[in-house]
mmCIF file of C-alpha atoms in Angstrom:
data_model
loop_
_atom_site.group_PDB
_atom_site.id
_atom_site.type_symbol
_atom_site.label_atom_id
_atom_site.label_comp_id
_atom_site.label_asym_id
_atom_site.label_seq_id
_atom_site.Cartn_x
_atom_site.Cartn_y
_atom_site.Cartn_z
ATOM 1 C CA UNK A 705 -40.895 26.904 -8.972
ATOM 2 C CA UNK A 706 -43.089 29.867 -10.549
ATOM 3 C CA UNK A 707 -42.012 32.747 -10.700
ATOM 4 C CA UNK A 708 -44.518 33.873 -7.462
ATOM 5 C CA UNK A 709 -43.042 31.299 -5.633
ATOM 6 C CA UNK A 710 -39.173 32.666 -6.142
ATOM 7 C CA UNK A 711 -40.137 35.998 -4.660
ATOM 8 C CA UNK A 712 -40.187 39.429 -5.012
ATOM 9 C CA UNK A 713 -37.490 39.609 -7.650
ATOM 10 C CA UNK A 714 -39.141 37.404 -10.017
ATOM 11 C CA UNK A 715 -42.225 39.143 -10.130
ATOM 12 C CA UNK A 716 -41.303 42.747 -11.928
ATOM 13 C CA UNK A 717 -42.337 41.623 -15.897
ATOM 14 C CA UNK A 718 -46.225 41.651 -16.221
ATOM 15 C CA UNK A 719 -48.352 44.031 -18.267
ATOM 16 C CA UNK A 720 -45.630 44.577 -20.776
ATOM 17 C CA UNK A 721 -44.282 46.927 -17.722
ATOM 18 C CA UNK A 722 -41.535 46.280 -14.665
ATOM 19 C CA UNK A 723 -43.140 47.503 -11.728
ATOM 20 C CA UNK A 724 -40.333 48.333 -9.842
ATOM 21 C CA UNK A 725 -40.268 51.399 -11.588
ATOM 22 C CA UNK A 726 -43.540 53.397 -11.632
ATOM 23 C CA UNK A 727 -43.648 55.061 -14.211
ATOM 24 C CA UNK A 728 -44.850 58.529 -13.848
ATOM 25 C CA UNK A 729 -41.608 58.961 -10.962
ATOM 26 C CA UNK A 730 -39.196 57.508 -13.214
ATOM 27 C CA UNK A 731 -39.614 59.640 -16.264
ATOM 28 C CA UNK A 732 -38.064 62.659 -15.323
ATOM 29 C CA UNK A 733 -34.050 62.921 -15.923
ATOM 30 C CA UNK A 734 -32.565 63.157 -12.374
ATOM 31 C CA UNK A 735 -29.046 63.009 -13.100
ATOM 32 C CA UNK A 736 -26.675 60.264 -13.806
ATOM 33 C CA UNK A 737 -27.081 56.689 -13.038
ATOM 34 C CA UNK A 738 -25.569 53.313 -13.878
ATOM 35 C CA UNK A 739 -26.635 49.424 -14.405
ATOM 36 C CA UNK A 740 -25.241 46.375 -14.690
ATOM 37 C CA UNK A 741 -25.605 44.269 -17.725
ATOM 38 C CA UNK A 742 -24.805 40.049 -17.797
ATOM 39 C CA UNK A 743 -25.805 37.500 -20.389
ATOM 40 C CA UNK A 744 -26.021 33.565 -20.260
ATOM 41 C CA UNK A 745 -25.716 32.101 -17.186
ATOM 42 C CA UNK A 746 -27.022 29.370 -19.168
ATOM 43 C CA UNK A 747 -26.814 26.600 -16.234
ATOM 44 C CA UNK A 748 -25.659 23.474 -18.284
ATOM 45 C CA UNK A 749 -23.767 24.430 -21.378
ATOM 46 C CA UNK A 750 -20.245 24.010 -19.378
ATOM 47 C CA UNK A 751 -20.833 20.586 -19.213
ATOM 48 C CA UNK A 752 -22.365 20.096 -22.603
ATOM 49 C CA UNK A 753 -19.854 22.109 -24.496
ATOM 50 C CA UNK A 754 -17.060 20.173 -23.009
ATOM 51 C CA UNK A 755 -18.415 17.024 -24.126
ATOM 52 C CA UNK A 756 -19.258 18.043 -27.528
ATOM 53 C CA UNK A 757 -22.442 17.472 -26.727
ATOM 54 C CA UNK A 758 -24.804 20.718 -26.694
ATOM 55 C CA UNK A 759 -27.999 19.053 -27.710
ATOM 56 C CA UNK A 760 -28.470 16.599 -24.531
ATOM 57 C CA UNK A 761 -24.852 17.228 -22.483
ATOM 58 C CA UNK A 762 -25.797 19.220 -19.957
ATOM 59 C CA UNK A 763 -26.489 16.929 -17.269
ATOM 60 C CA UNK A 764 -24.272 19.023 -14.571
ATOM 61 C CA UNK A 765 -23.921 23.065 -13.933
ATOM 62 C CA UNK A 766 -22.302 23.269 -10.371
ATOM 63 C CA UNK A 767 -19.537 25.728 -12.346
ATOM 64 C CA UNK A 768 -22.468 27.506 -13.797
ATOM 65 C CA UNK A 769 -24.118 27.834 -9.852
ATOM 66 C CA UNK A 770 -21.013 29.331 -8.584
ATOM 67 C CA UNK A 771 -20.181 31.520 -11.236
ATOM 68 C CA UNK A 772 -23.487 33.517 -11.062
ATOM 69 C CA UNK A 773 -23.297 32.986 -7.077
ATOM 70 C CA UNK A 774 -20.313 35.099 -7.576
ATOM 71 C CA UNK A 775 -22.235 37.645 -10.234
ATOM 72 C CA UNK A 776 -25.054 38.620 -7.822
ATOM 73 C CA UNK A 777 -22.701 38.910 -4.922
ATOM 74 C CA UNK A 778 -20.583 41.253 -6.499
ATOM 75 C CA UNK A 779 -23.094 43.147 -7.285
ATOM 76 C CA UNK A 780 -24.727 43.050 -3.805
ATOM 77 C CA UNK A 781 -21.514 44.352 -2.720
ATOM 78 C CA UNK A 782 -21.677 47.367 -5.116
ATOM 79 C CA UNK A 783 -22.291 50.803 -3.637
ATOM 80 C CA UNK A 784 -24.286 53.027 -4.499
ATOM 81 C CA UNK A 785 -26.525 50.378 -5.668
ATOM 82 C CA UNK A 786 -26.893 50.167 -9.437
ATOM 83 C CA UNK A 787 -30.341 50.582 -10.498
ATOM 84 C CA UNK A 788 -31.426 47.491 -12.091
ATOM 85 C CA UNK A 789 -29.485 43.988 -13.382
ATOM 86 C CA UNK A 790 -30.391 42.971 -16.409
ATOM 87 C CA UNK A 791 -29.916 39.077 -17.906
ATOM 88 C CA UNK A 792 -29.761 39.446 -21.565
ATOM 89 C CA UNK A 793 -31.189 35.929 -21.978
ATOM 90 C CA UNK A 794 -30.388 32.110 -21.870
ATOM 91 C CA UNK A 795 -30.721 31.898 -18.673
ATOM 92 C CA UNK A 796 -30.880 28.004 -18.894
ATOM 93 C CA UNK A 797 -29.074 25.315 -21.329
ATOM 94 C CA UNK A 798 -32.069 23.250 -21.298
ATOM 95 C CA UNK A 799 -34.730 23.764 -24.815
ATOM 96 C CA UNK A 800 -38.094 23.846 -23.861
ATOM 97 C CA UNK A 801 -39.293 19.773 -23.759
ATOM 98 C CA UNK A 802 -35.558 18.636 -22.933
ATOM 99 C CA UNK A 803 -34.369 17.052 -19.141
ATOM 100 C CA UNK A 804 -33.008 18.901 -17.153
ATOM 101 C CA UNK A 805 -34.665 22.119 -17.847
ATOM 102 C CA UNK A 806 -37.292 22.216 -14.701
ATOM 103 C CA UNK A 807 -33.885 21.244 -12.330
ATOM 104 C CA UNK A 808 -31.588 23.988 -14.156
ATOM 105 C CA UNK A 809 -34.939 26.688 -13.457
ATOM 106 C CA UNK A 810 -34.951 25.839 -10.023
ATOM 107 C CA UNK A 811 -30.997 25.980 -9.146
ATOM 108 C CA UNK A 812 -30.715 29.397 -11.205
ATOM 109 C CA UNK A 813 -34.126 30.950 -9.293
ATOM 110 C CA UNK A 814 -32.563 30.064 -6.086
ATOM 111 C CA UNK A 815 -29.516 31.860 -6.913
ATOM 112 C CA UNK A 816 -31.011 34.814 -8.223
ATOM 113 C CA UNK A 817 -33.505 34.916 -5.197
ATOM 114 C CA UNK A 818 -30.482 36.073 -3.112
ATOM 115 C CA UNK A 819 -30.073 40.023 -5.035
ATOM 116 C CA UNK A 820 -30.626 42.828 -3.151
ATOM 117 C CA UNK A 821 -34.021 43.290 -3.079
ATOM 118 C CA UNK A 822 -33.057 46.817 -3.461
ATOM 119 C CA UNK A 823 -31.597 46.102 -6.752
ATOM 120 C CA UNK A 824 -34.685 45.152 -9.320
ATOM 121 C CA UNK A 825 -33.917 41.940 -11.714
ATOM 122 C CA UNK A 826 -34.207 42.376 -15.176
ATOM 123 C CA UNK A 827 -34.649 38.960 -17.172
ATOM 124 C CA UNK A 828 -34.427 38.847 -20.960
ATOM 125 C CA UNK A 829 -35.353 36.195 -23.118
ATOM 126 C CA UNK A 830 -33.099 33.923 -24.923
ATOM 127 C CA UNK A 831 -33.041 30.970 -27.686
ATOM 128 C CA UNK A 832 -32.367 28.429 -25.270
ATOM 129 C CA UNK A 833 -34.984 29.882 -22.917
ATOM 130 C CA UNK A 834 -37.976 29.490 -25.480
ATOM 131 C CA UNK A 835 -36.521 27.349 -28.255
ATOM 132 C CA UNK A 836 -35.097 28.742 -31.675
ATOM 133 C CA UNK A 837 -38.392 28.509 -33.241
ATOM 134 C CA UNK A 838 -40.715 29.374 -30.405
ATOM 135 C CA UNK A 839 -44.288 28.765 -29.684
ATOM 136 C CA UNK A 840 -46.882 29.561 -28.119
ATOM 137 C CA UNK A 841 -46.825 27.640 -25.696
ATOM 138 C CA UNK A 842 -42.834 28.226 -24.672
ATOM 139 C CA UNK A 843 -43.524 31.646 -24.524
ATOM 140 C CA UNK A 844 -46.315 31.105 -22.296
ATOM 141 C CA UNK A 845 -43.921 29.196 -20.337
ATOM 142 C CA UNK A 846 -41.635 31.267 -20.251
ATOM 143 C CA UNK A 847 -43.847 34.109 -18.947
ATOM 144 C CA UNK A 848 -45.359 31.452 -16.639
ATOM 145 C CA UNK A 849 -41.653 30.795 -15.064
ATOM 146 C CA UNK A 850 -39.490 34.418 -15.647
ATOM 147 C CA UNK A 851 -42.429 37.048 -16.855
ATOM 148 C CA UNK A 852 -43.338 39.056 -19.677
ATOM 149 C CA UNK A 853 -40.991 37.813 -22.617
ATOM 150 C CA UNK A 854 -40.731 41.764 -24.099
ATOM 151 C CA UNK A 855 -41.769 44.934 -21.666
ATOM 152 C CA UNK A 856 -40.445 48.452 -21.546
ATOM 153 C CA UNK A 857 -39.871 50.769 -18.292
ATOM 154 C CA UNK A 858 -38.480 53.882 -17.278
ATOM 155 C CA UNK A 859 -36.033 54.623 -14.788
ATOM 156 C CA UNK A 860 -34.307 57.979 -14.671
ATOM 157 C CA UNK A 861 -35.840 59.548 -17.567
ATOM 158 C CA UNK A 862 -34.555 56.912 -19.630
ATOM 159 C CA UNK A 863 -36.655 54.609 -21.991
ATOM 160 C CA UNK A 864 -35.614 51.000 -21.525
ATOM 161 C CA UNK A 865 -37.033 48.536 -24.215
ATOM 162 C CA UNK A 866 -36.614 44.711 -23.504
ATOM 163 C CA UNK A 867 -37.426 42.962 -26.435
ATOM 164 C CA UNK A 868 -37.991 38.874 -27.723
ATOM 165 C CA UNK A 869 -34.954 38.595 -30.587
ATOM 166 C CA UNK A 870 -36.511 35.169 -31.268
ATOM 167 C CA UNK A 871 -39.508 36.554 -33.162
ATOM 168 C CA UNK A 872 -36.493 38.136 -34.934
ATOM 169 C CA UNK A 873 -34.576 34.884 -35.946
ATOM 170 C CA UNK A 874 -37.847 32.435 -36.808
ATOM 171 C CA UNK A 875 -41.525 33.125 -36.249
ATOM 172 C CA UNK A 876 -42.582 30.551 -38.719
ATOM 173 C CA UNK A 877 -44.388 28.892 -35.569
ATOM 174 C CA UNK A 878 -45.747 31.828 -33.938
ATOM 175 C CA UNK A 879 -46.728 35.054 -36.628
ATOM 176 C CA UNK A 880 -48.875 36.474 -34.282
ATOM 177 C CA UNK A 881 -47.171 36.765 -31.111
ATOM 178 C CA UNK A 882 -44.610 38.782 -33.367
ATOM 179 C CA UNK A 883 -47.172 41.122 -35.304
ATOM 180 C CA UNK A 884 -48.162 41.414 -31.593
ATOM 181 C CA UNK A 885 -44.709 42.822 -30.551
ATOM 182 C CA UNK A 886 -43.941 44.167 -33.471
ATOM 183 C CA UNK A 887 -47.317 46.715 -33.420
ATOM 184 C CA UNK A 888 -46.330 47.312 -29.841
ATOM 185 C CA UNK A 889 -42.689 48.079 -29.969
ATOM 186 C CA UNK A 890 -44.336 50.944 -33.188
ATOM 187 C CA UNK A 891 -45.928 52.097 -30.422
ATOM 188 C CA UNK A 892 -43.293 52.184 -27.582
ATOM 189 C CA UNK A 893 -40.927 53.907 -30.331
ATOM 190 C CA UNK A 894 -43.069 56.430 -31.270
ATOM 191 C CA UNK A 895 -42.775 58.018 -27.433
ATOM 192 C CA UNK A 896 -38.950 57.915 -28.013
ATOM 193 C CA UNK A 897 -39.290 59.384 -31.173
ATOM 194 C CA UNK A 898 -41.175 61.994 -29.847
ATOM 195 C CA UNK A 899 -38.291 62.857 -27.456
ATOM 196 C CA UNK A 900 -40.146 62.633 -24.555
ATOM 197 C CA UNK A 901 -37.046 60.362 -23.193
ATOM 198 C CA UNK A 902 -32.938 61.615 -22.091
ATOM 199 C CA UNK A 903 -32.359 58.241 -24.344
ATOM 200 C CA UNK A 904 -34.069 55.499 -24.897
ATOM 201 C CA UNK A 905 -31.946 51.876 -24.932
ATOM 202 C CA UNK A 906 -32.851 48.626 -25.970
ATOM 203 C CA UNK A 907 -32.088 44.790 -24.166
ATOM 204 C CA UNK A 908 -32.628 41.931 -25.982
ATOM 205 C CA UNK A 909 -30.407 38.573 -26.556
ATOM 206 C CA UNK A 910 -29.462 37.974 -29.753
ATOM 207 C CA UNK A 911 -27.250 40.966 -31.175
ATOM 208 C CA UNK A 912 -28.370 42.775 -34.607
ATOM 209 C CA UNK A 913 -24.478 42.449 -35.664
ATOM 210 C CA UNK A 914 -21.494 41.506 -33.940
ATOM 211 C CA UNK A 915 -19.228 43.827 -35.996
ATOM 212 C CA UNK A 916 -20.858 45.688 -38.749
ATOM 213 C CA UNK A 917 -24.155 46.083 -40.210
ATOM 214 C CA UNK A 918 -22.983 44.874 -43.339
ATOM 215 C CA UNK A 919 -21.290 41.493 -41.800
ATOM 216 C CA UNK A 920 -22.592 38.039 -43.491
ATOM 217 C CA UNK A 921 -25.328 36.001 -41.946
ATOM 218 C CA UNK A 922 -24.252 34.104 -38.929
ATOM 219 C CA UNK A 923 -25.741 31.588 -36.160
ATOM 220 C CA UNK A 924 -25.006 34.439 -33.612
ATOM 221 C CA UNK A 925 -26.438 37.845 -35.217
ATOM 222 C CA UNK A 926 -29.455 38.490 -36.905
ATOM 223 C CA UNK A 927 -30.462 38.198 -41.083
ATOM 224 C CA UNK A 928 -29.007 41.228 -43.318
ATOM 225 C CA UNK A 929 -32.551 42.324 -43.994
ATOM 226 C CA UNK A 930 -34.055 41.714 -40.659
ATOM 227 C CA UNK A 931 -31.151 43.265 -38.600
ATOM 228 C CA UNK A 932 -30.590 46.465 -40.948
ATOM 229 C CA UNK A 933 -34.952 47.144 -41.078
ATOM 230 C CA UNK A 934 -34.758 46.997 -37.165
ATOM 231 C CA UNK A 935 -31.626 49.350 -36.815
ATOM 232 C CA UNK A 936 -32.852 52.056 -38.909
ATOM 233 C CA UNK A 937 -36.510 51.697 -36.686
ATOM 234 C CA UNK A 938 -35.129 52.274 -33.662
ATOM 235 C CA UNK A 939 -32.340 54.957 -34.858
ATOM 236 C CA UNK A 940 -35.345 57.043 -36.476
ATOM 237 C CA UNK A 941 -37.324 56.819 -32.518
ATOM 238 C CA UNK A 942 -33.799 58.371 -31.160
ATOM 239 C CA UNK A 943 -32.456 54.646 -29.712
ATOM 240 C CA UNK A 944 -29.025 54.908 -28.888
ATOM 241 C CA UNK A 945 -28.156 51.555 -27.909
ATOM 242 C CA UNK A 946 -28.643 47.964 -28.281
ATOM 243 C CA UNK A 947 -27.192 45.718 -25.654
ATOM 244 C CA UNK A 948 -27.076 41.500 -26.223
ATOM 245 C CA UNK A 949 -25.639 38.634 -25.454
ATOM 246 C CA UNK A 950 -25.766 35.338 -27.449
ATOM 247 C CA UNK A 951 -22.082 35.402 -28.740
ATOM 248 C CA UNK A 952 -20.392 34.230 -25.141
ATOM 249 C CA UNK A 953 -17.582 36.950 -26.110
ATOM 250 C CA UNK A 954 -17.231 40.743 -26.033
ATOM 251 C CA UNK A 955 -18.025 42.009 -29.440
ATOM 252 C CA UNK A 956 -19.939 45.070 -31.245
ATOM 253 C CA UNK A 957 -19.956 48.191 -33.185
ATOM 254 C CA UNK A 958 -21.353 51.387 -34.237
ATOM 255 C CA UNK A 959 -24.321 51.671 -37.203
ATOM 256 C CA UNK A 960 -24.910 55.496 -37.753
ATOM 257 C CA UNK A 961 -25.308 56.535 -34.193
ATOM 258 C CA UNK A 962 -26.344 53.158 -32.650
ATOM 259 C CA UNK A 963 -23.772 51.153 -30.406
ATOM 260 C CA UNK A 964 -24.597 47.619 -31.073
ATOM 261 C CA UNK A 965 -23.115 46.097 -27.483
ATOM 262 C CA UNK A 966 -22.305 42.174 -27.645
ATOM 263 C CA UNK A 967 -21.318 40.716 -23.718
ATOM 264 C CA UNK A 968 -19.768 38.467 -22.908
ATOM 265 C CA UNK A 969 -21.346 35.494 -20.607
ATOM 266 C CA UNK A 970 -21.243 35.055 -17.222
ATOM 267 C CA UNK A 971 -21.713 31.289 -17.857
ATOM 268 C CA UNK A 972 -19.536 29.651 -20.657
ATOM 269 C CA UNK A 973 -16.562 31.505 -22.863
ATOM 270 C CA UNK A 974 -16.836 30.439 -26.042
ATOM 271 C CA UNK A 975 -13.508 32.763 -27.046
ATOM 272 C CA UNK A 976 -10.805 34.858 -24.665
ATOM 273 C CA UNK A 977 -12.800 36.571 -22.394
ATOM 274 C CA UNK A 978 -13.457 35.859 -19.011
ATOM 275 C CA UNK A 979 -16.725 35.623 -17.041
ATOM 276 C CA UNK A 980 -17.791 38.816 -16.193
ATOM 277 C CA UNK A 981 -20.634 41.510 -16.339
ATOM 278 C CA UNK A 982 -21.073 44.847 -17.739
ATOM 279 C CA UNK A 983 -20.946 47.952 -15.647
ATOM 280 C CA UNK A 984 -23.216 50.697 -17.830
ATOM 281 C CA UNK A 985 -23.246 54.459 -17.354
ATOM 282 C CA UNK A 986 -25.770 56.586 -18.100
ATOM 283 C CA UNK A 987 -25.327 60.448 -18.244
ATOM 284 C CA UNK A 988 -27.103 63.116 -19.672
ATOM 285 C CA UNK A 989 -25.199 63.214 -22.964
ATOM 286 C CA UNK A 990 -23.469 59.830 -23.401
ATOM 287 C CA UNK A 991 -23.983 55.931 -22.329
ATOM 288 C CA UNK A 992 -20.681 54.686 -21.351
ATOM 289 C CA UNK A 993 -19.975 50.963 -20.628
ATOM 290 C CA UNK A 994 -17.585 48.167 -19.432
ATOM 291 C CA UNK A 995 -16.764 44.810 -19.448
ATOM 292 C CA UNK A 996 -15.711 43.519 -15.863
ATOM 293 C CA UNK A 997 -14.172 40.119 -14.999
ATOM 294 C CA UNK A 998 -16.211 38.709 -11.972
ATOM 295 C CA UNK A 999 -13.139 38.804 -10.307
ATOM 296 C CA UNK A 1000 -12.606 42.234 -11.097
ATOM 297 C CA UNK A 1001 -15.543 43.582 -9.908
ATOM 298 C CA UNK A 1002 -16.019 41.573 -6.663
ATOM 299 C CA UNK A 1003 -12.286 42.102 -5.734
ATOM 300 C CA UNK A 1004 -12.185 45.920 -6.543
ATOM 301 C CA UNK A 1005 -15.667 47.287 -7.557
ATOM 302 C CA UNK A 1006 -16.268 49.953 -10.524
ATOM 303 C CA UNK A 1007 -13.041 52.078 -11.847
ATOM 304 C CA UNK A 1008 -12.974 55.622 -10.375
ATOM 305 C CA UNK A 1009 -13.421 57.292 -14.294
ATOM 306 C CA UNK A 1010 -17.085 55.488 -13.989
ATOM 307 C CA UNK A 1011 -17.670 56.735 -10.424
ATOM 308 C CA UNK A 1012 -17.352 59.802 -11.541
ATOM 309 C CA UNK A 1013 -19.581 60.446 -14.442
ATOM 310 C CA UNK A 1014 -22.150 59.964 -11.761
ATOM 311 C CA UNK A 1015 -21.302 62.898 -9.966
ATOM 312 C CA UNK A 1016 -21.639 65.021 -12.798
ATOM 313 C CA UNK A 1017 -24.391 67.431 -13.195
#
């Protein structure tokens, strides 16, 4: 199924913009807002993880279905509506050129065809969605299948910047595609930097650090050099935030003024946490988030404290 054929919600990323959000309404601060957050569905990886097999397991994701079944109807169920939900990547198990990966797409696009339509789907890419080394080619799938692999948008005055972390880990197979987003992102930042934004946050899959800036090297976070040349970027353009996934468990920390925000996964825990999603305020001084089992939210909905730095002025 492309991603014309799955419907509306699949067809926001194109033009390194998200249409549901025109830009030249959404750029004025109107007060305070919130969005939900979720990372790796990643249909498959149960299965494979509790074989020991990650490389070719992942023949079955029926608990992977009804887990993000129950994500997008608890937050169908959420009033008001938040304003976007945003997949920070993996959405599948399956590397680009493995089975299962065309039957995984088409289970997890029928699922997410049933959000609110009112309720704009962001979708972030991940390692497993274009390969740890990508190519051209995956990313062309991947734009072919999901849409744009980085954009940026506005919604309520706020600078959102969704970004490809794999160009991050290895471009040895594709140095253009991230000169390409690397010259753009210069570009996007220098608006931020600017202050022409109330903040300006980033989405992206793997996290910069998990902990601390200074942590060693690590499968889940990004090189010393790499991770520590993109902080200080976006912290000189005014970025307040990065939020990831990757890790399948709730980590994260503060570098200078930048929250580095690690979620857990909707799909597989590969720790304590449960399966959940993140519920993300966004006022005029302050981003405020939190992690919510899925249970949580779809039995009880967002804590009153969150409700009501919306209604502040």
């Amino acid at each position: 199924m492309s991603a014309a054929e799955a419907g509306g919600v699949f067809r926001r990323a194109r033009g390194r913009t998200l249409d549901a959000f025109p830009s030249e309404k959404e750029r004025e601060w109107k007060g305070p807002f919130y969005f939900i957050q979720g990372a790796d569905p990643q249909f498959g990886l149960m299965k494979a993880w509790s074989t020991g097999n990650c490389d070719s397991g992942g023949d079955e994701w029926g608990q992977e279905i009804r887990l993000t079944e129950q994500a997008v109807q608890a937050v169908n169920k959420l009033k008001p509506r938040p304003r976007f939900f945003v997949l920070c990547g993996d959405l599948i198990h399956a590397m680009p050129g493995t089975p299962w990966r065309k039957e995984q797409t088409a289970d997890l696009q029928r699922v997410l065809a049933r959000l609110d339509s009112d309720i704009p789907l962001v979708l972030v890419s991940g390692n497993h969605d274009l390969g740890n080394a990508p190519t051209p080619e995956t990313v062309a799938e991947f734009q072919r299948t999901w849409g744009d692999d980085y954009f940026s948008f506005w919604v309520g005055g706020v600078l959102c910047l969704v970004l490809n972390s794999q160009f991050w880990y290895d471009a040895s197979r594709c140095p253009a595609l991230k000169q390409a987003q690397d010259q753009w992102l210069d570009q996007q930042l220098s608006v931020a930097g600017q202050h022409q934004c109330q903040h300006a946050i980033v989405f992206q899959h793997i996290p910069l650090f998990l902990q601390s800036i200074d942590e060693d090297d690590d499968y889940f976070n990004l090189t010393k050099s790499v991770r520590r040349e993109v902080a200080d970027k976006l912290i000189r353009a005014g970025v307040t935030a990065v939020f990831s996934g990757h890790y399948h468990r709730n980590a994260g920390g503060t570098y200078q003024n930048l929250d580095m925000v690690v979620s857990s996964a909707i799909g597989c825990q590969l720790g304590q946490d449960t399966h959940g999603l993140r519920v993300v305020v966004v006022t005029a001084e302050k981003i405020v988030h939190r992690y919510y089992s899925l249970d949580e939210l779809s039995e009880k909905g967002i804590e009153d404290d969150l409700m009501g730095l919306m209604k502040e002025k």
